[in-house]
N, CA, C and O of each residue as an XYZ file, in Angstrom:
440
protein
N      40.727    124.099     30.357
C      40.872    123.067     31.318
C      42.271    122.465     31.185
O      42.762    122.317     30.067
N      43.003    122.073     32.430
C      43.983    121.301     31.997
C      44.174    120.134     32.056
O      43.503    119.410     32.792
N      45.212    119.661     31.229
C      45.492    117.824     31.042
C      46.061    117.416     31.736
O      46.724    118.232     32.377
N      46.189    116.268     32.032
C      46.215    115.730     33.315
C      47.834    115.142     32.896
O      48.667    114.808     33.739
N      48.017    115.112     31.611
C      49.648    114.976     31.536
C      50.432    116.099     32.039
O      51.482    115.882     32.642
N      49.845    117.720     31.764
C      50.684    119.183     32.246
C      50.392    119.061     33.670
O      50.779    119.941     34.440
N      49.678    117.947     34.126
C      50.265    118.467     35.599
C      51.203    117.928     36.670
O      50.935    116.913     37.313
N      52.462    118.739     36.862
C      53.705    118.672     37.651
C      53.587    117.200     38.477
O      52.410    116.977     38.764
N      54.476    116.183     38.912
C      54.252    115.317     39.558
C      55.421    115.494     40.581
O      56.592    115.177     40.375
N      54.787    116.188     41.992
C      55.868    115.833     43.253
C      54.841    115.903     44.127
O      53.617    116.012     44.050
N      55.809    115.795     45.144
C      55.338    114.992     46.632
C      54.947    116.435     47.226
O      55.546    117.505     47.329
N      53.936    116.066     47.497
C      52.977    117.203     48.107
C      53.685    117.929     49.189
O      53.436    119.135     49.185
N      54.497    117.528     50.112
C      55.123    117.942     51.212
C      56.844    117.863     50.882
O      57.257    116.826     50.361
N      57.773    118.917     51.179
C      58.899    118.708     50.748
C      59.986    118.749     52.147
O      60.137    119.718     52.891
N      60.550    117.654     52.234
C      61.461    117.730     53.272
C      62.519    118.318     53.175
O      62.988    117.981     52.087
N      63.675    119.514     54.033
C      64.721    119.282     53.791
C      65.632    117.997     54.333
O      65.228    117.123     55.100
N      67.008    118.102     53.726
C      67.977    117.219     54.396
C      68.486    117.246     56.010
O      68.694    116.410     56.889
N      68.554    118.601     55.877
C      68.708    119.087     57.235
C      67.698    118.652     58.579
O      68.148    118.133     59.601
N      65.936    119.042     58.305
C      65.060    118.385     58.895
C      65.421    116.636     59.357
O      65.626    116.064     60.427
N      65.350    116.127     57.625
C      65.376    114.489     58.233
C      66.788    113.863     58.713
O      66.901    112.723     59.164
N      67.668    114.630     58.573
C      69.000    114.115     59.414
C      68.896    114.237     61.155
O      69.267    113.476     62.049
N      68.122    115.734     61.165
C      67.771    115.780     62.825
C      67.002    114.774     63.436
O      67.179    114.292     64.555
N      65.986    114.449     62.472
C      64.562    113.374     62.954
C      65.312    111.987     63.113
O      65.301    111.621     64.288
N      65.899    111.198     62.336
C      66.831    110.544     62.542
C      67.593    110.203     63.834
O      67.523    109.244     64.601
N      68.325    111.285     63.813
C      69.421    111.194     65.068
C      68.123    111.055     66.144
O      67.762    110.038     66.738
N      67.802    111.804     66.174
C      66.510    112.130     67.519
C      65.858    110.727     68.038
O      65.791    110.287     69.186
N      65.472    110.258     66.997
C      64.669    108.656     66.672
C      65.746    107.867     67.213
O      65.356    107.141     68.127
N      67.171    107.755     66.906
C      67.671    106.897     67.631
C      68.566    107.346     68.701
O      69.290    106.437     69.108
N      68.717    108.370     69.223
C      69.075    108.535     70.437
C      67.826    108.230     71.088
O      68.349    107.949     72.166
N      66.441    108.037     71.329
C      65.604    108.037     72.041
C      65.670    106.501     71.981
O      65.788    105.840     73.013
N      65.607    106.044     70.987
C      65.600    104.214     70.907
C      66.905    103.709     71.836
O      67.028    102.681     72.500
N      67.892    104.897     71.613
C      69.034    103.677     72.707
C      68.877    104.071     73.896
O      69.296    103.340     74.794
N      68.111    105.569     74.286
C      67.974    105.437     75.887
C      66.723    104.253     76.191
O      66.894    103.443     77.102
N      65.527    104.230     75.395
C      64.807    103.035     76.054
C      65.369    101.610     76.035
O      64.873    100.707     76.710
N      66.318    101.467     75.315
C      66.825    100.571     75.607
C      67.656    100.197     76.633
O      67.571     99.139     77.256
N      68.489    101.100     76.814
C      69.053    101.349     78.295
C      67.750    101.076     79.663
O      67.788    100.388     80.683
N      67.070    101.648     79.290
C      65.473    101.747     80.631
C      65.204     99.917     80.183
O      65.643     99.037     80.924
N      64.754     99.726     79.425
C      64.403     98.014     79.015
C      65.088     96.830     80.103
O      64.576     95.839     80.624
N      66.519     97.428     80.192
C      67.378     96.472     81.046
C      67.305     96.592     81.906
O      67.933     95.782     82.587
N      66.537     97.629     82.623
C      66.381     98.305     84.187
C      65.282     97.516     84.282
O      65.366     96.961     85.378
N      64.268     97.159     83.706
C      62.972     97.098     84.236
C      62.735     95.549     84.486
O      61.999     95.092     85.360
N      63.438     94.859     83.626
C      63.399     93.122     84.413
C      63.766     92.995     85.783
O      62.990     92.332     86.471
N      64.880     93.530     86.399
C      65.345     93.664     87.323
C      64.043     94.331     88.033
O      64.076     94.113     89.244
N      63.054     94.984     87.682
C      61.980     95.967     89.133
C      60.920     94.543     88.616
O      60.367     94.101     89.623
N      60.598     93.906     87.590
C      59.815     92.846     87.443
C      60.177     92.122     88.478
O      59.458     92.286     89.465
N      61.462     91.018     88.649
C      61.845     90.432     89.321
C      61.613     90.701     90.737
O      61.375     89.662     91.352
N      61.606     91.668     91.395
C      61.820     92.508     92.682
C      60.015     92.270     93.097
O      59.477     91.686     94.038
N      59.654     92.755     92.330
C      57.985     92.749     92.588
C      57.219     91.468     92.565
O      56.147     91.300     93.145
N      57.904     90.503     91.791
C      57.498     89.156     91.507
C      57.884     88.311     93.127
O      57.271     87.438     93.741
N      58.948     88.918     93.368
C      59.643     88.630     94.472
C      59.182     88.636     95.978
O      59.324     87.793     96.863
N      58.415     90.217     95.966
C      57.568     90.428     96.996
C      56.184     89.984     97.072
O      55.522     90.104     98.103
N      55.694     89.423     95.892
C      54.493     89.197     95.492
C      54.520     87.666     96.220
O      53.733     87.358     97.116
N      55.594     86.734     95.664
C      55.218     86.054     96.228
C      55.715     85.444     97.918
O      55.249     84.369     98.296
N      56.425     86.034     98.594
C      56.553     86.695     99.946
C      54.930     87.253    100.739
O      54.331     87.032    101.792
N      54.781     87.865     99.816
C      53.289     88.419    100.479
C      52.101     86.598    100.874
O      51.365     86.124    101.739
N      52.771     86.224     99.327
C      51.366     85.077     99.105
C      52.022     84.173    100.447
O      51.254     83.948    101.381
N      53.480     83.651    100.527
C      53.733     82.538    101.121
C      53.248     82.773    102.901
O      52.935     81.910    103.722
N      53.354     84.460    103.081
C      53.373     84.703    104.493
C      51.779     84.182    104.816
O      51.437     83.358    105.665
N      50.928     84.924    103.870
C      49.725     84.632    104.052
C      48.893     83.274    104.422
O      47.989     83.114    105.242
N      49.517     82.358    103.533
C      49.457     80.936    103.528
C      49.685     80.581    105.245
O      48.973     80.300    106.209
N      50.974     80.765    104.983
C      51.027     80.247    106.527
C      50.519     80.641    107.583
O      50.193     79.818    108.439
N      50.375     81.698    107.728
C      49.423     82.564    108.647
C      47.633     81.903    108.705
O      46.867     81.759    109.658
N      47.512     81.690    107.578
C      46.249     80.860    107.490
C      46.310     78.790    107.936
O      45.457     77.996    108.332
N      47.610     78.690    107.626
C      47.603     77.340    107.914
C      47.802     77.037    109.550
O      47.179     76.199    110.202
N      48.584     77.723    109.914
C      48.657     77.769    111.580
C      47.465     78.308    112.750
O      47.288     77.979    113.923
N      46.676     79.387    111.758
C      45.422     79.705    112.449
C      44.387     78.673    112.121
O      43.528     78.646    113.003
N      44.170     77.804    111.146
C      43.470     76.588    110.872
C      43.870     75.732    111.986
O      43.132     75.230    112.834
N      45.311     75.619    111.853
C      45.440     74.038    112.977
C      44.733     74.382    114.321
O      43.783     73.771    114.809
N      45.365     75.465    114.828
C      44.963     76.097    116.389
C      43.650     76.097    116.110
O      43.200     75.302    116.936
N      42.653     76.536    115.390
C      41.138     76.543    115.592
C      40.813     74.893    115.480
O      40.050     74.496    116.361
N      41.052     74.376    114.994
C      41.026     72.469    115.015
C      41.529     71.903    116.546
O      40.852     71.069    117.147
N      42.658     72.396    117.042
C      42.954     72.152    118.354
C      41.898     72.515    119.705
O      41.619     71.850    120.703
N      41.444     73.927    119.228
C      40.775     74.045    120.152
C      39.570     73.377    120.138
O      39.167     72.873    121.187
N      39.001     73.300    119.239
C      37.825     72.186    118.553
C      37.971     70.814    119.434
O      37.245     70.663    120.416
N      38.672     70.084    119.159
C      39.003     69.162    118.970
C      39.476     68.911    120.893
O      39.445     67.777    121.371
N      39.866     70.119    121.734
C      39.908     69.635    122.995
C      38.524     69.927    123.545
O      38.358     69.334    124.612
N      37.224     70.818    123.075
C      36.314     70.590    123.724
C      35.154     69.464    123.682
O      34.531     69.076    122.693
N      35.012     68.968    125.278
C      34.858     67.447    125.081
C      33.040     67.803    125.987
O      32.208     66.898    125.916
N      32.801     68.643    126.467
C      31.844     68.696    127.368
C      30.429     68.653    126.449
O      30.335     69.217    125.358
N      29.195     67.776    127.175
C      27.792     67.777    126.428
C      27.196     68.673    126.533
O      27.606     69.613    127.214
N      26.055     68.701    125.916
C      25.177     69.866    126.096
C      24.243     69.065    126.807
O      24.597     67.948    127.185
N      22.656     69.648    127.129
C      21.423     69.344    127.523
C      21.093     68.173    126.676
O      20.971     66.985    126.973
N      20.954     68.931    125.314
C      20.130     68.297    124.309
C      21.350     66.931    123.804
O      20.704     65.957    123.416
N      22.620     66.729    123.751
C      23.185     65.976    123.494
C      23.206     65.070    124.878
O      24.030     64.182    124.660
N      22.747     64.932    125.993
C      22.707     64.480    127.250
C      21.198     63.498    126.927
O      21.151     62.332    127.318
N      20.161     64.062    126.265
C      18.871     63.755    126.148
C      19.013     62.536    125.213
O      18.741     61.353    125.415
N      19.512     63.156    124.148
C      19.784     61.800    122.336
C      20.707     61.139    123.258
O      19.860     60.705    124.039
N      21.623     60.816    123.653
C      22.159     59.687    124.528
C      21.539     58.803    125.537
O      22.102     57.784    125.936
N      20.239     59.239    125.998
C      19.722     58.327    127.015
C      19.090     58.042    126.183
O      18.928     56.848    126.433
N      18.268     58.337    124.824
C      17.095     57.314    124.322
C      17.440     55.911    124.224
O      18.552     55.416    124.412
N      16.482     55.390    123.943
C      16.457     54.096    123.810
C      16.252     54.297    121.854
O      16.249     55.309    121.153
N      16.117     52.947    121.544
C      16.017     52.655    119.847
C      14.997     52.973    119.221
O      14.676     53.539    118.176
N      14.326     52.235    120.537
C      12.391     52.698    119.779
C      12.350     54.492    120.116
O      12.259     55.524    119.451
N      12.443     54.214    121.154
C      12.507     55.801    120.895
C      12.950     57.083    119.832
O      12.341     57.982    119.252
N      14.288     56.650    119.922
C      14.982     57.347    118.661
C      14.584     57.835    117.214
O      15.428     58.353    116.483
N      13.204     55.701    117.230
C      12.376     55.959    115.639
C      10.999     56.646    115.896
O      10.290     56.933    114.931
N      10.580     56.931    117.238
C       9.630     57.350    117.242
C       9.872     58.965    117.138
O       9.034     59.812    116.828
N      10.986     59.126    117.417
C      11.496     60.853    116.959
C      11.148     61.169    115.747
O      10.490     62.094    115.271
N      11.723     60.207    115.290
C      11.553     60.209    113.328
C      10.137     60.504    112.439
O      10.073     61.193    111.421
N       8.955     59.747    113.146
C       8.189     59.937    112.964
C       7.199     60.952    113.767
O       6.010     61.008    113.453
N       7.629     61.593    114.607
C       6.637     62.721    115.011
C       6.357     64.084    114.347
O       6.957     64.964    113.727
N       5.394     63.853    114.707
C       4.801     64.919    113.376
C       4.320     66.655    114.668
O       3.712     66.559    115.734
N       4.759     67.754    114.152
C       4.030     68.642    114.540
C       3.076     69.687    114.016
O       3.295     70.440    113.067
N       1.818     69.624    114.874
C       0.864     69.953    114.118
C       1.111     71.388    113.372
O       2.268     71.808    113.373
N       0.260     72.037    112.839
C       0.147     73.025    112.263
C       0.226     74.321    112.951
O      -0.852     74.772    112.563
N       0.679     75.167    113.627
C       0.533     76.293    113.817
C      -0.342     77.445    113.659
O      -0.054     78.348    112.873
N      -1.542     77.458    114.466
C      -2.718     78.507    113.804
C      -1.780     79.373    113.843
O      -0.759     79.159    114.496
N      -2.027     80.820    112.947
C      -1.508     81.865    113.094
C      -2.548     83.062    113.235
O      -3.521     83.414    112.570
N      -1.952     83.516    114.337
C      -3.310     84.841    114.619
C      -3.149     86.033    113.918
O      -1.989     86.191    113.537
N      -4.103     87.135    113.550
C      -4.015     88.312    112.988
C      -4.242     89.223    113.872
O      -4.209     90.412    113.555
């Protein structure tokens, strides 16, 4: 069996120099092009933030001007109905005797 002092101590995996000088360079040429892209992309944030809220303000108003005009038109029709012709001629007693009328029950047939 062997002792655990005879046995060799290295790193299980062996790099060359050559390998990690490439990995390196590679690693940071890729870090300075995203960095380059990084400075591009506030600028498409901005742009979109931009249209975003363009979209919201058009909307708004589009809703606030179709509100008023539906209030206008509201607001010029003046003509009664039947039933609003009827509640205008009652009298007082009348009005409370509305209050209290009762309708009967409804048989229902099968």
């Amino acid at each position: 069996m062997k002792e655990v002092q005879n046995i060799g101590k290295r790193m299980p995996y062996a790099e060359s120099e050559d390998y990690l000088n490439r990995l390196i360079s590679q690693a940071t040429e890729q870090a300075i092009s995203q960095g380059q892209k990084a400075k591009t992309r506030p600028l498409r944030t901005w742009i979109a933030a931009a249209a975003a809220a363009l979209v919201l303000i058009a909307g708004l108003t589009i809703t606030y001007f179709h509100t008023n005009n539906a209030e206008e038109q509201i607001a010029e029709q003046t003509t009664t109905g039947p039933i609003d012709q009827f509640l205008n001629n009652l009298t007082d007693d009348e009005a409370q005797q509305l209050a209290y009328y009762e309708i009967e029950d409804i048989p229902e047939y099968y």
